[in-house]
Every structure is written in structure tokens, then in C-alpha cells.
XYZ file of C-alpha atoms in Angstrom:
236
model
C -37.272 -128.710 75.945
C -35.718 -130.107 73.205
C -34.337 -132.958 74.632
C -34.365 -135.005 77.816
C -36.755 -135.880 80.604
C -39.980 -134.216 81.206
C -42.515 -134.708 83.671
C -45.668 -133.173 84.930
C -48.020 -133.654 87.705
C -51.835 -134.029 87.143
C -52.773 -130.317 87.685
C -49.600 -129.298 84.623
C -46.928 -128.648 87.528
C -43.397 -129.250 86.499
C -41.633 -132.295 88.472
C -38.922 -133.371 86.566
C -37.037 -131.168 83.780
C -33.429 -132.663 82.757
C -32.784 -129.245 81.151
C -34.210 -126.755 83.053
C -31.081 -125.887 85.544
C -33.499 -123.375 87.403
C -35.823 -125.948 88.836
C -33.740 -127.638 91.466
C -34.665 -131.238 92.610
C -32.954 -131.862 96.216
C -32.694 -135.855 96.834
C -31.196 -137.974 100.338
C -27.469 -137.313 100.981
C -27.374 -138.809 104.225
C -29.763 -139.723 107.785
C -29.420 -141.140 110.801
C -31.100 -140.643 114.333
C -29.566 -138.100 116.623
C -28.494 -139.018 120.139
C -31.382 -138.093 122.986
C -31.691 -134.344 124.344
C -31.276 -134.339 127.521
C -32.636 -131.999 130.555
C -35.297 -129.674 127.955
C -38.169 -128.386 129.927
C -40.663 -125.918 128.289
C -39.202 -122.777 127.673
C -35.536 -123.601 128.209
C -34.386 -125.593 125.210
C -31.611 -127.815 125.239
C -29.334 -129.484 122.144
C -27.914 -132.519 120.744
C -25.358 -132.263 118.062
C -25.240 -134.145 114.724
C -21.618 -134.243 113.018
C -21.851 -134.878 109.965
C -20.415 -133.529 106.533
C -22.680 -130.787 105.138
C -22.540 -127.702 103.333
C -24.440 -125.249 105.864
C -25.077 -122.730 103.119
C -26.817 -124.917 100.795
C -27.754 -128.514 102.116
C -31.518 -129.136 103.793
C -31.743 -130.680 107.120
C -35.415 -132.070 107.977
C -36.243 -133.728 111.667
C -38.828 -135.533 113.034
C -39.216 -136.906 116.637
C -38.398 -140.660 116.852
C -41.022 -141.423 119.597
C -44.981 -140.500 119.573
C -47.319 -139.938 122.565
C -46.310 -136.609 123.210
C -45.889 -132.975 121.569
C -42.302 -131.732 121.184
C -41.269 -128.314 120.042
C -37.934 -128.190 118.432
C -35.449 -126.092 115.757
C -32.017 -126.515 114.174
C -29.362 -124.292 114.245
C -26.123 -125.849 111.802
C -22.544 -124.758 112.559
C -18.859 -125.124 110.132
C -15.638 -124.249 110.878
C -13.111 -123.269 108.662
C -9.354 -123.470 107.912
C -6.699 -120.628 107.072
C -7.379 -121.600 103.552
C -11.337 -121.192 103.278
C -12.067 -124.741 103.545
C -14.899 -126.616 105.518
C -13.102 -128.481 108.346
C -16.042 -129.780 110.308
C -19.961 -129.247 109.898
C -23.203 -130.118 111.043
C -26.470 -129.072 113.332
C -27.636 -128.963 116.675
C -31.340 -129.824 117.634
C -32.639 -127.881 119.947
C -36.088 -129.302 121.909
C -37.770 -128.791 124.728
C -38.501 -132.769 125.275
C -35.914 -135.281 125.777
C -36.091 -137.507 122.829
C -34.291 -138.379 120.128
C -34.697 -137.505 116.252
C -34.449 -138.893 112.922
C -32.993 -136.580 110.108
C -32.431 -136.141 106.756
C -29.985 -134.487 104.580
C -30.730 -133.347 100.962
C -28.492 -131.779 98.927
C -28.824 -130.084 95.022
C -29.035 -133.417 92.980
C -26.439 -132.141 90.795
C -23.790 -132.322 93.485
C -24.289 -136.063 93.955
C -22.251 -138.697 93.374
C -22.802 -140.326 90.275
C -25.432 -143.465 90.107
C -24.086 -146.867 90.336
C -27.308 -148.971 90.169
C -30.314 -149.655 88.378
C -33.069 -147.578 88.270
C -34.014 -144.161 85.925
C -31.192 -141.287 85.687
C -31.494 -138.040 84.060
C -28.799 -135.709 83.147
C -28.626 -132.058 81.577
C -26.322 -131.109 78.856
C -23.283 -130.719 80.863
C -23.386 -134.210 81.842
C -24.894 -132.644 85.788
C -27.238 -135.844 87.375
C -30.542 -133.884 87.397
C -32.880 -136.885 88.640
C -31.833 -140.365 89.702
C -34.141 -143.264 91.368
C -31.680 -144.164 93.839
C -32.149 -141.540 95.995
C -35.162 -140.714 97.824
C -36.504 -137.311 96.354
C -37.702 -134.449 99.056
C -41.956 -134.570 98.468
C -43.000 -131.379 99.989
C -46.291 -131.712 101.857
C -46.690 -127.799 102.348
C -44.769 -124.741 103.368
C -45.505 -122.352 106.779
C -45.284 -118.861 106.502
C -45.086 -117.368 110.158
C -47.876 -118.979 112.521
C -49.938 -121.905 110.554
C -49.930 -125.607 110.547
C -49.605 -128.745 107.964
C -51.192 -131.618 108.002
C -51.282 -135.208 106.414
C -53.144 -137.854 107.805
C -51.301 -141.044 107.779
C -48.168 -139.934 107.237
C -45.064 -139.049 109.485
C -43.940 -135.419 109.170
C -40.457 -133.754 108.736
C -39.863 -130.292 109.161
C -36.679 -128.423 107.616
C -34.278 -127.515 110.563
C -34.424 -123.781 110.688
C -34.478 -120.947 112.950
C -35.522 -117.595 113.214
C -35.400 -115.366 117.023
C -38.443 -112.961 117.419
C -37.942 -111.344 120.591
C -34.714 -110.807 122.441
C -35.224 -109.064 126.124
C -33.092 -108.031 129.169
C -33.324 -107.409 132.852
C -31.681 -105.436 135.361
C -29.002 -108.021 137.058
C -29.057 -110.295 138.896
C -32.183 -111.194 136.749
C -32.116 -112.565 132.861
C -34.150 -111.577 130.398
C -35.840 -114.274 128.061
C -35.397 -115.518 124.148
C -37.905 -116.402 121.701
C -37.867 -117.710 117.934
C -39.634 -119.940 115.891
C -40.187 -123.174 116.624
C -42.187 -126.681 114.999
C -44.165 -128.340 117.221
C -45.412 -131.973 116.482
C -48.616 -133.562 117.043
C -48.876 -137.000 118.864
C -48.915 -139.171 116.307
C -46.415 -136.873 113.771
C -49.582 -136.421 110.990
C -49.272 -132.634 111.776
C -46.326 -129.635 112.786
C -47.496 -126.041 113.481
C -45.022 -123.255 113.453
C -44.980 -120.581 115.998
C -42.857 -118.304 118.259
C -42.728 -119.383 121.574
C -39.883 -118.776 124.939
C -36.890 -121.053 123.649
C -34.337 -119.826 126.710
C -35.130 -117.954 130.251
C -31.288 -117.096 129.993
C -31.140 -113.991 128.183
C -29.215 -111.106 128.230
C -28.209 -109.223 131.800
C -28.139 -105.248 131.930
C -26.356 -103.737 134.771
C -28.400 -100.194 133.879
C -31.402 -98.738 131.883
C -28.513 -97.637 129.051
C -27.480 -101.167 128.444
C -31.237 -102.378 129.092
C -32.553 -100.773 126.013
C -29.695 -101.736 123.885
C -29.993 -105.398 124.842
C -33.495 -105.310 123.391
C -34.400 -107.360 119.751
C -37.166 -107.778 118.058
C -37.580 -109.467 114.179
C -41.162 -108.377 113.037
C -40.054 -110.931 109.829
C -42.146 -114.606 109.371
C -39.969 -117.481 109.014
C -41.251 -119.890 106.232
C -40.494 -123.837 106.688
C -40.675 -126.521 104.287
C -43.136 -130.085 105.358
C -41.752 -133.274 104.165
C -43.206 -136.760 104.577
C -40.637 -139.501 104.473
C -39.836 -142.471 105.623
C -37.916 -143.527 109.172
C -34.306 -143.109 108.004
């Protein structure tokens, strides 16, 4: 680089480079705690929506059950809505669980879409004058990433896990019977130090046939591995 801020890890890795525009820091845009999900039993997820303004397409959103003592299972699933002109008109995620709890989240966005600094503290900017670091904002650590079924841990800390989802298995039955839904889900350890990925039943309310035709056409399966990013942060 021939100007700017440069910073490396111990082992040589690349943490901070003001003008490299391909290594993208995300830092906090917003967080909050969600409101409690309410009647989640295993295998038949329920939601609680989080309105807040977002861009779906880029933005991160990383959870974490507020309580500890148990093991919840959850995944996020974020929605927009747009007007006649192309424009974001509302935004945000659902949190789907099977435990009735609540959840702290986190939003990070590209640090160059921030607003601009208005404190002390270190900023670093790129030759178009784009925020590519600033000490205001608490930077996204990453802990470890899943790849399909595996698990992170990191003792003593509390774990986030990016809000995505990924369905595995689709079925159907003959009516008046439902088939079931499955997808990838994080699941939590009791005192949040660990979060395992894996596909497990996330709705008993799947699709009804009313023959063999529509049976076999109902039928899904995704053979791919979702991959999730592990965050430890602090409670919003």
C-alpha cells in the first residue's frame, strides 16, 4: 500500500487495509433485543419480528438467546417490501425458535456505508474519502465459520450466530395429513460458549397432496451445506 492504514495479526493475516476496497470490514449499525417467541415447541418453530431499517441483500444480522439454562434452536429469515419506484419501504427479520425466549441482535453493515464519525477515537479512509475503519463502532470478530453439520466453540465468551437459513428437506402427505419441513438451524449450548449447526424438523405443517401426482411434485430436497458465520460480542 502506498499510503494509509495497515494492520496485521500475529500469524501475517490482514485486519485492517485503508486501501484495499476488496477486504470488507463490517462494523455495528444497530441492536436491540427482540420481543419473546411465543408457543415454539420442538419441531414446530414459531417467530418474532424485528422492524428495523436494513438492507436484506447486504446487511448481517447475528442473534443470540438472551436467557441461559437451556438449549434453543433458532434461524432468521429477513423480509423488504418495495414501492412502485424500486425503493425499500419497510425491512427487517423474523426469528424463528423452537423455545420461547427472547434475543439480542446485531446489525452490521459494509463500513463504507456508515455514517461518518463524529467522535474521538482512530478513523481510516480510502482514497475516495469511503470510512474504511473507525473505533466507534464495534467491529464483527469472527470466532469461526460452519460448513453444514459442525460446531464452534469459545469458552468464556457469549456466542452470536449470523441469522440465516437454508431448507433441506421439503415432504408431503396424502390429505388430510401434512407433510413436514426441515432446514438448518443453530442450536446454543447452556451457557452460550458454543452453537452447532444442523438440519433438524423446523414445521410439522408441510405441504398437503390430494394424489400420488401432486405427492411427488410437492417433494424438495437441497443436498447443498449452509455455511454460518460465529461472532462473540457483547449484550447489545
Amino acid at each position: 500500500m502506498a499510503y494509509g492504514l495497515l494492520v496485521k495479526s500475529g500469524n501475517g493475516a490482514t485486519q485492517i487495509d485503508s486501501s484495499d476496497n476488496t477486504h470488507i470490514v463490517y462494523q455495528k449499525s444497530s441492536s436491540g433485543t427482540s420481543n419473546a417467541v411465543s408457543g415454539a415447541s420442538s419441531n414446530d418453530y414459531r417467530h418474532v419480528q424485528v422492524s428495523v431499517t436494513m438492507n436484506p441483500a447486504e446487511d448481517l444480522v447475528f442473534i443470540r438467546p438472551t436467557s441461559t439454562g437451556n438449549t434453543p434452536s433458532a434461524y432468521v429469515i429477513t423480509y423488504h417490501s418495495l414501492n412502485a419506484s424500486g425503493n425499500v419501504t419497510t425491512s427487517g427479520f423474523n426469528i424463528y425458535s423452537d423455545t420461547d425466549t427472547t434475543f439480542y441482535w446485531y446489525i452490521f453493515k459494509k463500513v463504507s456505508s456508515l455514517s461518518a464519525p463524529t467522535g474521538y477515537g482512530l478513523v481510516a479512509y480510502n482514497s475516495s474519502n469511503q470510512v474504511t475503519f473507525s473505533s466507534e463502532q464495534l467491529v464483527a470478530r469472527i470466532k469461526g465459520r460452519i460448513t453444514g453439520t459442525g460446531s464452534i466453540t469459545s469458552s468464556g465468551n457469549k456466542l452470536y450466530a449470523l441469522g440465516c437459513f437454508q431448507y433441506t428437506t421439503i415432504t408431503a402427505r396424502l390429505s388430510p395429513h401434512r407433510g413436514k419441513i426441515n432446514g438448518w438451524v443453530h442450536t446454543w449450548n447452556s451457557d452460550r460458549s458454543s452453537i452447532s449447526q444442523s438440519s433438524s424438523e423446523v414445521s410439522p405443517y408441510g405441504p398437503q397432496a390430494s394424489g400420488e401426482l401432486t405427492l411427488d411434485s410437492a417433494f424438495y430436497h437441497n443436498n447443498g451445506k449452509q455455511t454460518a458465520l460465529v461472532i462473540a460480542a457483547p449484550d447489545p
